[in-house]
XYZ file of C-alpha atoms in Angstrom:
508
model
C 149.427 98.558 60.899
C 148.019 95.067 60.425
C 147.152 94.392 56.802
C 145.131 91.380 55.658
C 145.270 90.802 51.902
C 142.344 88.720 50.648
C 141.948 87.164 47.214
C 138.319 86.237 46.356
C 137.327 82.806 45.152
C 136.967 81.947 41.469
C 133.865 80.087 40.317
C 134.355 76.722 38.635
C 135.285 77.485 35.021
C 137.514 76.110 32.278
C 140.232 78.442 33.567
C 140.068 77.271 37.198
C 141.349 73.749 36.398
C 139.791 72.806 39.721
C 138.960 69.227 38.738
C 142.456 68.694 37.319
C 144.203 70.110 40.399
C 142.857 67.240 42.485
C 145.053 64.841 40.526
C 148.255 66.631 41.626
C 147.090 67.564 45.139
C 147.286 71.311 44.522
C 144.637 73.755 45.692
C 144.813 76.517 43.070
C 146.378 77.155 39.695
C 148.273 80.370 40.525
C 148.942 82.607 43.518
C 147.400 86.133 43.636
C 150.261 87.968 41.925
C 148.677 91.424 42.182
C 148.177 91.238 45.935
C 151.668 89.827 46.474
C 153.087 92.745 44.499
C 150.983 95.270 46.434
C 152.197 93.680 49.677
C 155.774 94.406 48.617
C 154.840 98.093 48.220
C 153.590 98.425 51.803
C 155.848 99.711 54.609
C 158.263 97.006 55.737
C 157.340 97.434 59.401
C 153.623 96.740 58.810
C 152.362 93.246 59.613
C 151.002 91.434 56.580
C 148.978 88.268 56.099
C 147.388 86.883 52.947
C 144.359 84.646 52.498
C 143.740 83.156 49.074
C 140.150 81.932 49.234
C 140.901 79.533 46.387
C 143.196 77.751 48.855
C 141.283 78.056 52.125
C 138.365 79.834 53.770
C 138.585 83.298 55.342
C 137.844 83.336 59.082
C 136.205 86.068 61.149
C 139.220 85.963 63.468
C 141.491 86.959 60.601
C 139.204 89.847 59.669
C 139.061 91.026 63.300
C 142.885 91.001 63.458
C 143.266 93.472 60.587
C 143.350 97.258 60.580
C 142.739 97.182 56.835
C 141.576 94.413 54.496
C 143.000 94.744 50.977
C 140.914 93.090 48.234
C 141.925 92.680 44.584
C 139.669 90.992 42.051
C 138.805 90.452 38.429
C 135.261 90.646 37.102
C 134.697 86.903 37.410
C 135.354 87.161 41.174
C 132.620 89.743 41.757
C 130.305 87.596 43.875
C 133.048 86.444 46.215
C 134.417 89.997 46.470
C 130.986 91.312 47.433
C 130.751 88.728 50.209
C 134.135 89.780 51.608
C 133.150 93.457 51.508
C 129.879 92.701 53.298
C 131.733 90.775 56.012
C 134.155 93.665 56.504
C 131.226 96.079 56.799
C 129.436 93.895 59.370
C 132.586 93.561 61.486
C 133.576 97.205 61.229
C 136.862 96.483 59.453
C 138.123 99.037 56.912
C 138.289 97.694 53.347
C 140.630 98.765 50.539
C 139.821 97.532 47.031
C 141.634 97.630 43.691
C 142.319 95.596 40.580
C 140.420 95.233 37.277
C 136.947 94.688 38.784
C 136.976 97.804 40.934
C 138.809 99.938 38.374
C 136.093 99.254 35.798
C 133.073 99.247 38.140
C 134.013 101.170 41.286
C 130.625 102.865 41.502
C 129.058 99.421 42.056
C 130.795 99.077 45.427
C 129.651 101.905 47.742
C 130.438 99.827 50.842
C 134.185 99.785 50.128
C 135.908 102.286 52.407
C 138.832 103.085 50.105
C 139.098 102.475 46.358
C 142.673 102.430 45.046
C 142.153 102.128 41.302
C 144.317 101.701 38.251
C 147.954 100.758 38.611
C 149.132 100.484 42.215
C 152.539 101.987 41.440
C 150.704 105.308 40.926
C 147.709 105.224 43.279
C 148.939 103.257 46.284
C 151.672 105.720 47.430
C 149.272 108.673 47.916
C 146.839 106.406 49.765
C 149.592 105.209 52.086
C 150.740 108.784 52.683
C 147.195 109.789 53.631
C 146.858 106.758 55.936
C 149.993 107.793 57.789
C 148.526 111.282 58.194
C 145.238 109.773 59.394
C 143.271 111.286 56.478
C 142.713 108.617 53.795
C 140.271 109.559 51.026
C 137.580 107.322 49.547
C 138.878 107.275 45.962
C 142.347 107.250 44.431
C 142.765 107.195 40.662
C 145.380 108.237 38.117
C 145.007 108.322 34.353
C 148.744 108.040 33.731
C 150.542 104.763 32.968
C 153.039 103.420 35.475
C 156.732 102.897 34.876
C 157.259 99.193 35.524
C 160.784 99.924 36.708
C 159.006 100.937 39.935
C 157.358 97.523 40.385
C 158.886 95.475 43.227
C 159.432 91.723 43.442
C 156.268 90.065 44.844
C 156.320 89.161 48.520
C 156.392 85.398 48.002
C 156.865 84.749 51.710
C 153.152 85.365 52.298
C 152.147 82.138 50.532
C 152.953 78.449 50.608
C 154.109 77.814 47.041
C 153.240 74.131 47.482
C 149.539 74.987 47.266
C 149.836 76.028 43.625
C 150.254 74.258 40.300
C 152.367 77.101 38.887
C 153.940 80.383 39.858
C 153.386 83.568 37.868
C 155.343 86.613 36.731
C 154.357 89.806 34.976
C 156.849 91.109 32.440
C 154.792 93.684 30.550
C 151.458 95.512 30.422
C 149.514 96.822 27.459
C 148.733 95.466 24.005
C 149.311 97.073 20.588
C 145.978 95.698 19.363
C 142.551 97.007 20.345
C 139.953 94.259 19.917
C 136.418 95.519 20.488
C 135.523 92.911 23.123
C 138.756 93.180 25.154
C 139.321 95.510 28.118
C 143.123 95.258 28.246
C 143.771 98.512 26.409
C 141.332 100.317 28.730
C 143.195 98.952 31.750
C 146.787 99.144 30.502
C 146.919 101.094 27.221
C 148.066 100.188 23.725
C 151.765 100.946 24.141
C 153.470 97.924 25.717
C 155.416 98.761 28.878
C 157.830 96.246 30.322
C 160.234 95.559 33.139
C 163.980 95.667 32.710
C 166.092 92.627 32.044
C 167.555 92.943 35.536
C 164.123 93.062 37.164
C 162.936 89.966 35.341
C 166.020 87.926 36.211
C 165.708 89.040 39.846
C 162.109 87.744 39.918
C 163.164 84.404 38.479
C 165.934 84.239 41.068
C 163.468 85.040 43.873
C 161.356 82.016 42.935
C 164.417 79.824 42.492
C 165.783 80.553 45.976
C 162.376 79.775 47.492
C 162.746 76.285 46.096
C 160.209 76.520 43.281
C 160.778 74.200 40.317
C 158.403 73.714 37.427
C 155.863 75.889 35.639
C 155.836 79.689 35.579
C 153.072 81.581 33.809
C 153.964 84.955 32.289
C 150.607 86.627 32.861
C 151.118 89.305 30.198
C 148.074 89.736 28.005
C 150.365 89.891 24.981
C 153.899 88.800 25.799
C 155.162 89.687 22.300
C 153.879 93.272 22.253
C 157.478 94.531 21.973
C 159.175 91.878 19.854
C 162.382 93.861 19.421
C 163.141 94.100 23.135
C 162.311 90.433 23.640
C 164.739 89.293 20.956
C 167.427 91.831 21.791
C 167.483 91.730 25.615
C 164.946 89.670 27.503
C 165.008 86.209 25.935
C 168.831 86.038 25.651
C 169.032 86.949 29.355
C 166.504 84.233 30.289
C 168.361 81.687 28.146
C 171.642 82.499 29.910
C 170.038 82.338 33.391
C 168.241 79.080 32.642
C 171.435 77.434 31.422
C 173.362 78.536 34.519
C 170.654 77.230 36.853
C 170.130 73.888 35.145
C 166.804 74.889 33.529
C 164.662 74.692 36.691
C 161.541 76.215 35.112
C 159.393 75.990 32.043
C 157.226 78.880 30.912
C 153.956 79.599 29.223
C 152.232 82.829 28.308
C 149.700 84.607 26.081
C 150.456 86.069 22.669
C 148.834 87.206 19.443
C 148.736 85.020 16.336
C 151.393 87.148 14.586
C 153.896 85.177 16.658
C 153.735 82.758 13.720
C 155.315 85.432 11.505
C 158.559 85.524 13.486
C 160.519 82.228 13.474
C 163.473 83.839 15.264
C 161.252 84.949 18.142
C 159.731 81.479 18.475
C 163.169 79.869 18.425
C 164.376 82.163 21.217
C 161.225 81.549 23.263
C 161.651 77.778 23.019
C 165.354 77.990 23.912
C 164.402 80.160 26.896
C 162.062 77.465 28.181
C 158.657 78.441 26.806
C 156.529 75.401 26.025
C 152.973 76.711 25.698
C 151.265 79.820 24.396
C 147.618 80.871 24.633
C 146.372 82.639 21.494
C 143.056 84.328 20.843
C 141.950 82.575 17.663
C 138.324 83.620 18.348
C 136.721 82.439 15.106
C 137.414 81.046 11.629
C 134.911 83.599 10.284
C 136.797 86.465 8.601
C 133.850 88.886 8.853
C 133.789 88.506 12.635
C 137.453 89.494 12.885
C 136.682 92.621 10.874
C 133.662 93.375 13.062
C 135.624 93.069 16.298
C 138.718 94.904 15.083
C 140.958 91.866 15.552
C 143.182 92.946 12.722
C 146.062 90.601 13.584
C 143.821 87.619 12.736
C 142.598 88.975 9.403
C 143.885 87.903 6.009
C 145.831 84.922 7.255
C 145.526 81.161 7.223
C 144.850 80.659 10.923
C 145.144 76.886 10.715
C 148.548 77.076 9.035
C 149.721 79.635 11.601
C 148.731 77.375 14.494
C 150.475 74.356 13.007
C 153.638 76.370 12.308
C 153.777 77.483 15.941
C 153.284 73.893 17.111
C 156.047 72.610 14.819
C 158.293 75.376 16.152
C 158.097 73.856 19.624
C 155.177 75.646 21.290
C 151.891 74.015 22.244
C 149.005 76.274 21.244
C 146.074 76.791 23.589
C 143.254 78.714 21.952
C 140.459 81.073 22.849
C 137.306 80.901 20.705
C 134.131 83.027 20.716
C 130.644 82.633 19.286
C 128.014 85.346 19.286
C 129.464 87.966 16.966
C 126.936 89.896 14.904
C 128.638 88.542 11.768
C 128.410 84.888 12.792
C 126.478 82.827 10.206
C 124.369 79.792 11.168
C 127.260 77.565 10.079
C 129.640 79.040 12.674
C 129.194 76.208 15.161
C 130.210 73.489 12.703
C 133.073 75.660 11.454
C 134.376 76.195 14.978
C 134.275 72.460 15.684
C 136.063 71.663 12.423
C 138.797 74.222 13.046
C 139.407 73.075 16.622
C 139.621 69.433 15.587
C 141.898 70.047 12.608
C 144.207 72.392 14.505
C 144.996 69.990 17.321
C 144.322 72.730 19.869
C 143.607 70.507 22.845
C 142.866 73.278 25.332
C 140.150 75.059 23.371
C 138.432 77.637 25.557
C 135.146 78.326 23.761
C 132.917 81.024 25.160
C 129.971 83.228 24.389
C 130.757 86.804 23.451
C 130.491 88.978 26.552
C 130.217 92.768 26.729
C 132.555 93.758 29.571
C 132.326 97.275 30.937
C 135.121 99.467 29.637
C 135.291 97.798 26.226
C 134.318 99.328 22.912
C 131.831 96.462 22.531
C 130.055 97.491 25.742
C 129.908 101.098 24.528
C 128.547 100.124 21.095
C 125.878 97.794 22.424
C 124.836 100.418 24.963
C 124.363 102.943 22.148
C 122.347 100.363 20.214
C 120.147 99.606 23.238
C 121.157 95.925 23.264
C 122.679 95.565 26.721
C 120.819 93.341 29.188
C 123.016 93.880 32.225
C 126.594 93.575 33.371
C 128.818 90.685 32.383
C 129.865 88.215 35.049
C 133.305 87.967 33.440
C 132.870 84.259 32.761
C 132.524 83.813 29.020
C 132.572 80.026 29.363
C 129.170 80.001 31.034
C 125.739 80.763 29.657
C 125.727 84.368 30.763
C 124.622 86.377 27.742
C 124.399 90.052 28.722
C 123.290 91.516 25.391
C 120.751 90.883 22.654
C 122.555 89.003 19.853
C 121.747 89.273 16.150
C 121.321 85.519 15.984
C 118.286 84.184 17.823
C 119.406 83.526 21.362
C 118.108 79.966 21.551
C 119.983 79.173 18.322
C 123.151 80.721 19.752
C 122.960 78.925 23.065
C 122.119 75.566 21.535
C 124.976 75.960 19.070
C 127.366 76.840 21.883
C 126.333 73.770 23.834
C 126.789 71.642 20.719
C 130.375 72.880 20.366
C 131.210 71.991 23.972
C 129.517 68.600 23.804
C 131.355 67.785 20.576
C 134.910 68.975 21.236
C 134.994 67.606 24.774
C 133.507 64.215 23.963
C 136.221 61.641 24.744
C 136.621 60.569 21.130
C 137.152 64.058 19.713
C 139.206 65.310 22.653
C 141.687 62.432 22.575
C 141.936 62.710 18.779
C 143.129 66.289 19.263
C 145.704 65.231 21.834
C 147.219 62.741 19.394
C 147.079 65.299 16.580
C 148.973 67.796 18.730
C 151.599 65.257 19.791
C 152.227 64.491 16.127
C 152.723 68.185 15.253
C 154.495 69.423 18.386
C 158.309 69.509 18.148
C 159.881 70.471 21.499
C 163.646 70.913 21.731
C 164.021 68.922 24.988
C 166.850 71.154 26.144
C 166.438 70.521 29.853
C 166.356 67.453 32.006
C 162.989 66.203 33.211
C 162.100 67.549 36.666
C 159.764 65.222 38.548
C 157.306 67.504 40.313
C 155.573 66.682 43.620
C 152.302 64.961 42.883
C 153.230 63.752 39.384
C 153.538 60.066 40.301
C 150.277 60.239 42.218
C 148.630 61.952 39.247
C 149.670 59.078 36.983
C 148.108 56.491 39.267
C 144.970 58.577 39.763
C 144.612 58.998 35.999
C 144.855 55.234 35.530
C 142.179 54.707 38.187
C 139.715 57.473 37.351
C 140.231 57.732 33.589
C 141.523 54.302 32.607
C 139.371 52.102 34.813
C 136.339 54.060 36.020
C 135.880 56.826 33.433
C 133.716 56.572 30.339
C 136.761 57.679 28.322
C 138.786 54.589 29.305
C 139.068 53.185 25.754
C 140.462 56.486 24.458
C 142.677 56.905 27.528
C 144.431 53.567 26.972
C 144.724 54.224 23.249
C 146.558 57.492 24.024
C 148.536 55.850 26.838
C 150.074 53.163 24.641
C 150.291 55.307 21.493
C 152.369 57.945 23.279
C 154.604 55.327 24.930
C 155.258 53.732 21.546
C 155.411 56.773 19.248
C 156.335 59.790 21.418
C 157.694 58.421 24.718
C 159.345 61.720 25.720
C 155.902 63.336 25.520
C 154.204 60.674 27.643
C 153.948 62.997 30.705
C 152.318 65.610 28.470
C 149.848 63.017 27.160
C 148.790 62.167 30.718
C 148.543 65.864 31.574
C 146.160 66.451 28.681
C 144.120 63.412 29.645
C 143.648 64.964 33.089
C 142.793 68.344 31.536
C 140.127 66.604 29.491
C 138.494 65.293 32.659
C 138.290 68.849 33.992
C 136.925 70.289 30.739
C 134.222 67.642 30.514
C 133.153 68.306 34.097
C 132.822 72.025 33.415
C 131.020 71.442 30.107
C 128.589 69.092 31.850
C 127.908 71.729 34.505
C 127.282 74.334 31.830
C 124.745 72.075 30.136
C 123.105 71.203 33.438
C 123.128 74.528 35.279
C 123.952 77.257 32.754
C 121.360 80.024 32.731
C 121.115 83.415 31.148
C 121.811 86.196 33.619
C 119.157 88.808 33.083
C 115.413 89.076 32.912
C 114.954 90.900 29.645
C 113.175 89.327 26.709
C 116.469 88.441 25.039
C 114.932 86.075 22.494
C 113.706 88.889 20.297
C 116.044 90.365 17.711
C 116.314 94.174 17.776
């Protein structure tokens, strides 16, 4: 068999970092981990090729070569995935689709020949068995949860790691929390499942022997879902491996705000090489946390929690949402104030989106407030439900947040605030990554000489050299991030449109 694995293109969003990648001459942020893992589950004797459309275009010759085209996608990649499916149909090539998009919305894709849904450890083996018998079915699904001990090491040989800004690893699936707007529990359940210590070390070793040095993203939706196992087994094993290998990597991941309640866990994470953590702050409005079931954020001083995590040696990146039913008119100013005071430089602010499979989608459907399906991009003006707040007020407030927090003055103020709070341990030696020197010179040219932020750039440049010289590379990194965020925010203001043709401006 000849198998072509194709990863659809992402649109330009805050998460794509597309404008920042140009500074370091990389083509995409991360490789397609799901497809690389699926590739490792296929028979060894099958021929395999992978095309990441975020790195390069997909040719008709590559499609014609394949017996089967495997496609995996998230909701935000829907448009690109549909184009790939249509091309396969026109050329008479069999398509096989899986991943979050197809698992949640498989009925939307009648032109896919074979849908392998849910977790591949469970649904891929019966599909492969049927292929070998010459009788593959259209749909494969399983409502059980996979044992991650069965998950193989990704087939890294299918990619050029030099195309990517970071590598990625999955340690666990599932989240103990069940926020109304989140689809993670629908996809992976509430009981965290994780790989063994031996598996995780083997994956780190596999990247090390391929020559990778630098950033690795633990893609887990909540890395700290099982704190006991992390502290008892996983982090001590990573610490030991990192020390033996000369600390070749640094890590970042996603976690819930209750990380701030466990100083021992944070200490172990930092010693293991974790430098950044993305946390769903969502909103400073307590009523909105209650509405959405985000219990881990209730009854706590969110600002104090963020600062404690930063002082413990972890940079905090934050997710924020506007559009909750409980949001008051003051929410936009409150969001801006919180983001500025917290020093969360990478503040991903989005409109609430009702994704299929979530409790929010179900509730709004019952209330007759849905306007269509979400595009999966909550950082664009893509409101797919009728909000309680007047829609023009909501959208104007959202734009005001973006314009304010990503203005050069406010953005660079947050960078300096973070550098004052952040206390890394500096356990490892500095690894100069390919493209870093070029990125410095490009930042001087495009941000320090040409850009409208040049006054603030040079202020940060010399402040960090004088006050926090060991964090100077981080200061330049955040300056480059700011360029990307401003570009995306400008595009949202210029091109953002509501998806849907319903009279959304009327309150129900």
